[in-house]
């Protein structure tokens, strides 16, 4: 892999214009719809509000579903049209609330072509360690797990107050790693997670995983072999799913999505289809387990009360 791969990934990405030019967001959605065999309607957009100092992109809060999905963006940050369109579509098709917090608080890794490309090659583990210093320093400040964990807990607690009964988490690139960590260290909150072209995924984090996950990777992402082997040893290993898109490059589902490229859009259609089916499989089973547990507790209580009565 070389820098030209990521130059192509950056390409003519028009995302950063979304804030100053709202029409760009709608233009991208129109491109997406015109090149997709599955997108038949315009998705309602979300809105931004804040919890303390944390901005949140929220879409689908009007749905009656008791499920909420937390999205963790890639290192391009919060104001990326492609990533927001993904949230809009996920919410619309799954009929669930989707929230995307701004973990970087507006301090995303700024795109400087040479620096950005070299650092991205590095985050995939394919470049010399010397190139990692700038990105590593930035991640240590803006994207360290300690802060991400606090933000996730704050968002999760708010979702619970808003009557969400089941939570899932989905992330891209850097966000995919946070999902892997969250489904281990914050497993009391999440029923499942999805990593899409996740970066720097480690066997150690996989060993700590406590919830089934789906991993979707681009053709130039590191192999998932070690992650798969580790998770196959877990009791829920048979519930985990994996898919590689050999013709796609890192970023194809979020900041690097090219909605005017039919092949990219077809891959995105498949990603959404797999996400919806996987979430349905896991969350339905999880809901049934919770319901069965509640019934068992009530039955046990009933038996105990009656035994005491007859004693």
CSV table of C-alpha atoms in Angstrom, one decimal:
chain,number,residue,atom,x,y,z
A,1,UNK,CA,0.0,0.0,0.0
A,2,UNK,CA,1.2,3.5,-0.7
A,3,UNK,CA,0.2,7.1,-0.3
A,4,UNK,CA,-1.6,7.1,-3.7
A,5,UNK,CA,-4.2,4.8,-2.2
A,6,UNK,CA,-5.1,7.4,0.4
A,7,UNK,CA,-4.8,10.3,-2.1
A,8,UNK,CA,-7.5,8.4,-4.0
A,9,UNK,CA,-9.4,8.0,-0.7
A,10,UNK,CA,-9.3,11.7,-0.1
A,11,UNK,CA,-10.1,12.3,-3.7
A,12,UNK,CA,-12.6,15.0,-4.4
A,13,UNK,CA,-14.3,14.6,-1.1
A,14,UNK,CA,-16.8,17.5,-0.7
A,15,UNK,CA,-17.7,16.8,2.9
A,16,UNK,CA,-16.1,19.7,4.7
A,17,UNK,CA,-18.2,22.1,2.7
A,18,UNK,CA,-21.4,20.7,4.4
A,19,UNK,CA,-21.3,23.2,7.3
A,20,UNK,CA,-20.9,26.3,5.1
A,21,UNK,CA,-23.0,25.0,2.2
A,22,UNK,CA,-26.1,23.0,3.4
A,23,UNK,CA,-27.0,22.3,-0.3
A,24,UNK,CA,-23.9,20.1,-0.5
A,25,UNK,CA,-25.4,17.7,2.0
A,26,UNK,CA,-28.6,17.4,-0.1
A,27,UNK,CA,-26.6,17.1,-3.3
A,28,UNK,CA,-24.6,14.1,-1.9
A,29,UNK,CA,-27.9,12.4,-0.8
A,30,UNK,CA,-29.3,12.9,-4.2
A,31,UNK,CA,-26.2,11.3,-5.8
A,32,UNK,CA,-26.5,8.4,-3.4
A,33,UNK,CA,-30.1,7.9,-4.2
A,34,UNK,CA,-29.6,8.1,-8.0
A,35,UNK,CA,-26.9,5.4,-7.9
A,36,UNK,CA,-28.5,3.0,-5.5
A,37,UNK,CA,-30.8,0.1,-6.3
A,38,UNK,CA,-32.2,0.2,-2.8
A,39,UNK,CA,-32.5,3.8,-1.8
A,40,UNK,CA,-36.0,4.7,-2.9
A,41,UNK,CA,-36.7,7.8,-0.8
A,42,UNK,CA,-35.0,10.8,0.8
A,43,UNK,CA,-34.0,10.2,4.4
A,44,UNK,CA,-35.1,12.7,7.1
A,45,UNK,CA,-31.9,14.5,8.3
A,46,UNK,CA,-31.0,14.7,12.0
A,47,UNK,CA,-30.2,17.7,14.1
A,48,UNK,CA,-27.5,18.9,16.4
A,49,UNK,CA,-27.8,19.7,20.1
A,50,UNK,CA,-25.4,19.4,23.1
A,51,UNK,CA,-25.2,17.5,26.3
A,52,UNK,CA,-22.9,19.7,28.5
A,53,UNK,CA,-20.0,20.4,26.2
A,54,UNK,CA,-20.6,17.4,23.8
A,55,UNK,CA,-22.4,18.1,20.5
A,56,UNK,CA,-24.7,15.2,19.3
A,57,UNK,CA,-26.0,14.5,15.8
A,58,UNK,CA,-29.4,12.9,16.5
A,59,UNK,CA,-31.7,11.3,13.9
A,60,UNK,CA,-34.8,9.2,14.4
A,61,UNK,CA,-35.8,10.3,17.9
A,62,UNK,CA,-39.4,10.2,16.7
A,63,UNK,CA,-39.4,6.4,16.2
A,64,UNK,CA,-41.2,4.3,18.7
A,65,UNK,CA,-38.5,1.7,18.8
A,66,UNK,CA,-36.8,1.1,22.1
A,67,UNK,CA,-33.5,0.6,20.4
A,68,UNK,CA,-30.9,3.3,20.0
A,69,UNK,CA,-27.6,3.1,18.1
A,70,UNK,CA,-24.5,5.1,19.0
A,71,UNK,CA,-22.3,5.9,16.0
A,72,UNK,CA,-18.5,6.6,16.5
A,73,UNK,CA,-17.1,8.5,13.5
A,74,UNK,CA,-13.7,8.2,11.8
A,75,UNK,CA,-10.8,10.6,12.4
A,76,UNK,CA,-12.4,13.1,9.9
A,77,UNK,CA,-14.8,14.0,12.7
A,78,UNK,CA,-18.3,15.3,13.2
A,79,UNK,CA,-19.1,17.5,10.2
A,80,UNK,CA,-18.8,14.9,7.4
A,81,UNK,CA,-21.8,14.7,5.1
A,82,UNK,CA,-21.2,11.1,4.1
A,83,UNK,CA,-21.1,9.9,7.7
A,84,UNK,CA,-24.3,11.8,8.5
A,85,UNK,CA,-26.0,10.3,5.5
A,86,UNK,CA,-25.0,6.9,6.8
A,87,UNK,CA,-26.6,7.7,10.1
A,88,UNK,CA,-29.8,9.0,8.4
A,89,UNK,CA,-30.1,5.9,6.3
A,90,UNK,CA,-29.4,3.5,9.2
A,91,UNK,CA,-32.0,5.2,11.3
A,92,UNK,CA,-34.6,5.3,8.5
A,93,UNK,CA,-34.2,1.7,7.4
A,94,UNK,CA,-33.9,0.2,10.9
A,95,UNK,CA,-36.5,2.5,12.3
A,96,UNK,CA,-34.4,3.4,15.4
A,97,UNK,CA,-32.8,6.4,17.0
A,98,UNK,CA,-29.2,7.0,15.9
A,99,UNK,CA,-26.9,9.4,17.8
A,100,UNK,CA,-23.4,10.4,16.8
A,101,UNK,CA,-21.4,12.4,19.5
A,102,UNK,CA,-18.6,14.7,18.6
A,103,UNK,CA,-15.9,13.0,20.7
A,104,UNK,CA,-13.2,15.3,19.3
A,105,UNK,CA,-15.2,18.4,20.2
A,106,UNK,CA,-14.4,20.1,16.9
A,107,UNK,CA,-10.7,19.2,17.1
A,108,UNK,CA,-10.7,16.6,14.4
A,109,UNK,CA,-7.4,15.7,12.6
A,110,UNK,CA,-7.1,18.5,10.0
A,111,UNK,CA,-6.5,17.4,6.5
A,112,UNK,CA,-3.1,18.3,5.3
A,113,UNK,CA,-2.6,16.2,2.2
A,114,UNK,CA,0.9,14.8,2.9
A,115,UNK,CA,0.5,14.6,6.6
A,116,UNK,CA,-3.0,13.2,6.5
A,117,UNK,CA,-2.2,10.5,3.9
A,118,UNK,CA,1.0,9.4,5.7
A,119,UNK,CA,-0.7,9.2,9.0
A,120,UNK,CA,-3.6,7.3,7.6
A,121,UNK,CA,-1.3,4.7,6.1
A,122,UNK,CA,0.2,4.4,9.5
A,123,UNK,CA,-3.1,4.0,11.4
A,124,UNK,CA,-3.6,0.9,9.2
A,125,UNK,CA,-0.2,-0.4,10.3
A,126,UNK,CA,1.5,-0.3,7.0
A,127,UNK,CA,4.1,2.6,7.3
A,128,UNK,CA,7.2,3.3,9.3
A,129,UNK,CA,6.6,4.1,13.0
A,130,UNK,CA,8.3,7.5,12.6
A,131,UNK,CA,5.3,8.7,10.6
A,132,UNK,CA,3.0,8.0,13.5
A,133,UNK,CA,4.2,10.7,15.9
A,134,UNK,CA,1.8,13.5,14.8
A,135,UNK,CA,-1.3,11.4,14.6
A,136,UNK,CA,-0.4,9.6,17.8
A,137,UNK,CA,0.0,12.8,19.7
A,138,UNK,CA,-3.3,14.1,18.4
A,139,UNK,CA,-5.1,10.8,19.2
A,140,UNK,CA,-3.7,10.8,22.7
A,141,UNK,CA,-5.3,14.2,23.3
A,142,UNK,CA,-8.5,14.2,21.3
A,143,UNK,CA,-9.4,10.6,21.0
A,144,UNK,CA,-8.0,8.7,24.0
A,145,UNK,CA,-10.2,5.9,25.3
A,146,UNK,CA,-10.5,7.4,28.8
A,147,UNK,CA,-12.4,10.4,27.4
A,148,UNK,CA,-14.3,8.4,24.9
A,149,UNK,CA,-15.5,6.1,27.7
A,150,UNK,CA,-16.7,9.0,29.8
A,151,UNK,CA,-18.6,10.5,26.8
A,152,UNK,CA,-20.2,7.1,25.9
A,153,UNK,CA,-21.4,6.6,29.5
A,154,UNK,CA,-22.9,10.1,29.5
A,155,UNK,CA,-24.7,9.5,26.2
A,156,UNK,CA,-25.8,6.1,27.2
A,157,UNK,CA,-27.3,7.3,30.4
A,158,UNK,CA,-29.2,10.1,28.5
A,159,UNK,CA,-30.5,7.5,26.1
A,160,UNK,CA,-31.7,5.4,29.0
A,161,UNK,CA,-33.5,8.4,30.5
A,162,UNK,CA,-35.1,8.8,27.1
A,163,UNK,CA,-36.4,5.2,27.5
A,164,UNK,CA,-34.1,3.4,25.2
A,165,UNK,CA,-34.0,-0.3,26.4
A,166,UNK,CA,-31.4,-1.7,24.0
A,167,UNK,CA,-28.2,0.0,22.8
A,168,UNK,CA,-26.0,-1.0,20.0
A,169,UNK,CA,-22.8,0.8,18.8
A,170,UNK,CA,-21.3,1.2,15.4
A,171,UNK,CA,-18.0,2.8,14.3
A,172,UNK,CA,-15.8,3.6,11.4
A,173,UNK,CA,-12.0,3.5,11.2
A,174,UNK,CA,-10.8,4.9,14.6
A,175,UNK,CA,-14.4,4.5,15.7
A,176,UNK,CA,-14.3,0.7,14.9
A,177,UNK,CA,-11.6,0.3,17.6
A,178,UNK,CA,-13.7,2.3,20.1
A,179,UNK,CA,-16.6,-0.1,19.4
A,180,UNK,CA,-14.4,-3.1,20.0
A,181,UNK,CA,-13.4,-1.6,23.4
A,182,UNK,CA,-16.9,-0.5,24.3
A,183,UNK,CA,-18.3,-4.0,23.7
A,184,UNK,CA,-15.8,-5.2,26.2
A,185,UNK,CA,-15.4,-2.5,28.8
A,186,UNK,CA,-18.9,-1.1,28.6
A,187,UNK,CA,-20.7,-4.4,27.9
A,188,UNK,CA,-23.4,-3.6,30.5
A,189,UNK,CA,-24.7,-1.0,28.2
A,190,UNK,CA,-24.4,-2.5,24.7
A,191,UNK,CA,-26.0,-5.6,23.3
A,192,UNK,CA,-23.8,-5.6,20.2
A,193,UNK,CA,-21.4,-3.6,18.0
A,194,UNK,CA,-20.4,-3.2,14.4
A,195,UNK,CA,-16.9,-2.2,13.2
A,196,UNK,CA,-16.7,-0.8,9.6
A,197,UNK,CA,-13.2,-0.6,8.2
A,198,UNK,CA,-12.0,-0.5,11.8
A,199,UNK,CA,-8.4,0.6,12.4
A,200,UNK,CA,-5.7,-0.7,14.8
A,201,UNK,CA,-8.0,-3.5,16.0
A,202,UNK,CA,-6.0,-5.7,18.5
A,203,UNK,CA,-6.2,-9.2,19.7
A,204,UNK,CA,-6.0,-7.9,23.3
A,205,UNK,CA,-9.2,-5.9,22.8
A,206,UNK,CA,-10.8,-8.9,21.0
A,207,UNK,CA,-10.0,-11.1,24.0
A,208,UNK,CA,-11.8,-8.6,26.3
A,209,UNK,CA,-14.9,-8.6,24.0
A,210,UNK,CA,-18.1,-9.6,25.8
A,211,UNK,CA,-20.7,-9.0,23.1
A,212,UNK,CA,-21.1,-10.4,19.6
A,213,UNK,CA,-19.9,-8.1,16.8
A,214,UNK,CA,-19.8,-7.8,13.1
A,215,UNK,CA,-16.6,-6.7,11.3
A,216,UNK,CA,-16.8,-5.2,7.8
A,217,UNK,CA,-13.4,-4.4,6.1
A,218,UNK,CA,-12.1,-2.8,3.0
A,219,UNK,CA,-9.8,-4.7,0.7
A,220,UNK,CA,-6.7,-2.7,1.9
A,221,UNK,CA,-7.5,-3.0,5.6
A,222,UNK,CA,-5.4,-5.4,7.7
A,223,UNK,CA,-6.7,-9.0,7.7
A,224,UNK,CA,-9.2,-10.0,10.3
A,225,UNK,CA,-7.7,-13.5,10.7
A,226,UNK,CA,-6.4,-13.0,14.3
A,227,UNK,CA,-9.6,-11.3,15.4
A,228,UNK,CA,-11.7,-14.1,14.0
A,229,UNK,CA,-9.5,-16.8,15.6
A,230,UNK,CA,-9.8,-15.1,19.0
A,231,UNK,CA,-13.6,-14.6,18.8
A,232,UNK,CA,-14.2,-18.1,17.6
A,233,UNK,CA,-13.1,-19.3,21.0
A,234,UNK,CA,-15.9,-17.3,22.8
A,235,UNK,CA,-19.3,-18.6,23.7
A,236,UNK,CA,-20.9,-16.1,21.3
A,237,UNK,CA,-18.3,-16.6,18.6
A,238,UNK,CA,-20.8,-18.2,16.3
A,239,UNK,CA,-22.9,-15.0,16.4
A,240,UNK,CA,-20.1,-12.8,15.1
A,241,UNK,CA,-19.9,-12.0,11.4
A,242,UNK,CA,-17.2,-10.9,9.0
A,243,UNK,CA,-17.1,-9.5,5.5
A,244,UNK,CA,-14.3,-8.1,3.3
A,245,UNK,CA,-15.1,-5.8,0.4
A,246,UNK,CA,-12.0,-6.6,-1.8
A,247,UNK,CA,-12.7,-3.8,-4.4
A,248,UNK,CA,-13.2,-1.1,-1.8
A,249,UNK,CA,-10.5,1.0,0.0
A,250,UNK,CA,-10.4,2.2,3.6
A,251,UNK,CA,-13.1,4.8,4.3
A,252,UNK,CA,-15.6,3.7,1.6
A,253,UNK,CA,-18.5,3.7,4.0
A,254,UNK,CA,-17.9,7.0,5.8
A,255,UNK,CA,-15.7,10.0,5.0
A,256,UNK,CA,-14.3,8.4,1.8
A,257,UNK,CA,-17.7,7.3,0.4
A,258,UNK,CA,-18.0,8.3,-3.2
A,259,UNK,CA,-21.8,8.5,-3.9
A,260,UNK,CA,-21.2,9.1,-7.6
A,261,UNK,CA,-19.4,5.8,-8.0
A,262,UNK,CA,-22.0,3.0,-8.6
A,263,UNK,CA,-19.6,0.3,-7.3
A,264,UNK,CA,-19.0,2.2,-4.0
A,265,UNK,CA,-22.8,2.8,-3.6
A,266,UNK,CA,-23.5,-1.0,-4.3
A,267,UNK,CA,-21.0,-1.8,-1.5
A,268,UNK,CA,-22.8,0.7,0.8
A,269,UNK,CA,-26.1,-0.9,0.0
A,270,UNK,CA,-24.7,-4.2,1.1
A,271,UNK,CA,-23.2,-2.7,4.2
A,272,UNK,CA,-26.6,-1.3,5.3
A,273,UNK,CA,-28.4,-4.6,4.4
A,274,UNK,CA,-25.9,-6.5,6.6
A,275,UNK,CA,-26.1,-4.0,9.4
A,276,UNK,CA,-29.9,-4.2,9.5
A,277,UNK,CA,-29.9,-8.0,9.4
A,278,UNK,CA,-27.2,-8.4,12.0
A,279,UNK,CA,-28.8,-5.9,14.4
A,280,UNK,CA,-32.2,-7.7,14.0
A,281,UNK,CA,-30.6,-11.1,14.7
A,282,UNK,CA,-28.7,-10.0,17.8
A,283,UNK,CA,-31.1,-7.5,19.3
A,284,UNK,CA,-34.1,-9.7,18.8
A,285,UNK,CA,-32.3,-12.6,20.6
A,286,UNK,CA,-31.2,-10.2,23.3
A,287,UNK,CA,-34.7,-8.9,23.8
A,288,UNK,CA,-36.0,-12.5,24.1
A,289,UNK,CA,-33.4,-13.4,26.6
A,290,UNK,CA,-34.2,-10.3,28.7
A,291,UNK,CA,-37.9,-11.1,28.6
A,292,UNK,CA,-37.3,-14.7,29.6
A,293,UNK,CA,-35.1,-13.6,32.5
A,294,UNK,CA,-37.8,-11.3,33.8
A,295,UNK,CA,-40.4,-14.1,33.6
A,296,UNK,CA,-38.0,-16.4,35.4
A,297,UNK,CA,-37.4,-13.9,38.2
A,298,UNK,CA,-41.2,-13.3,38.6
A,299,UNK,CA,-41.9,-17.0,38.6
A,300,UNK,CA,-39.2,-17.6,41.2
A,301,UNK,CA,-40.6,-14.8,43.3
A,302,UNK,CA,-44.1,-16.2,43.0
A,303,UNK,CA,-43.0,-19.6,44.1
A,304,UNK,CA,-41.1,-18.2,47.1
A,305,UNK,CA,-44.1,-16.1,48.2
A,306,UNK,CA,-46.4,-19.1,48.0
A,307,UNK,CA,-44.0,-21.4,49.8
A,308,UNK,CA,-43.8,-18.9,52.6
A,309,UNK,CA,-47.5,-18.6,52.7
A,310,UNK,CA,-48.1,-22.3,53.1
A,311,UNK,CA,-45.3,-22.7,55.7
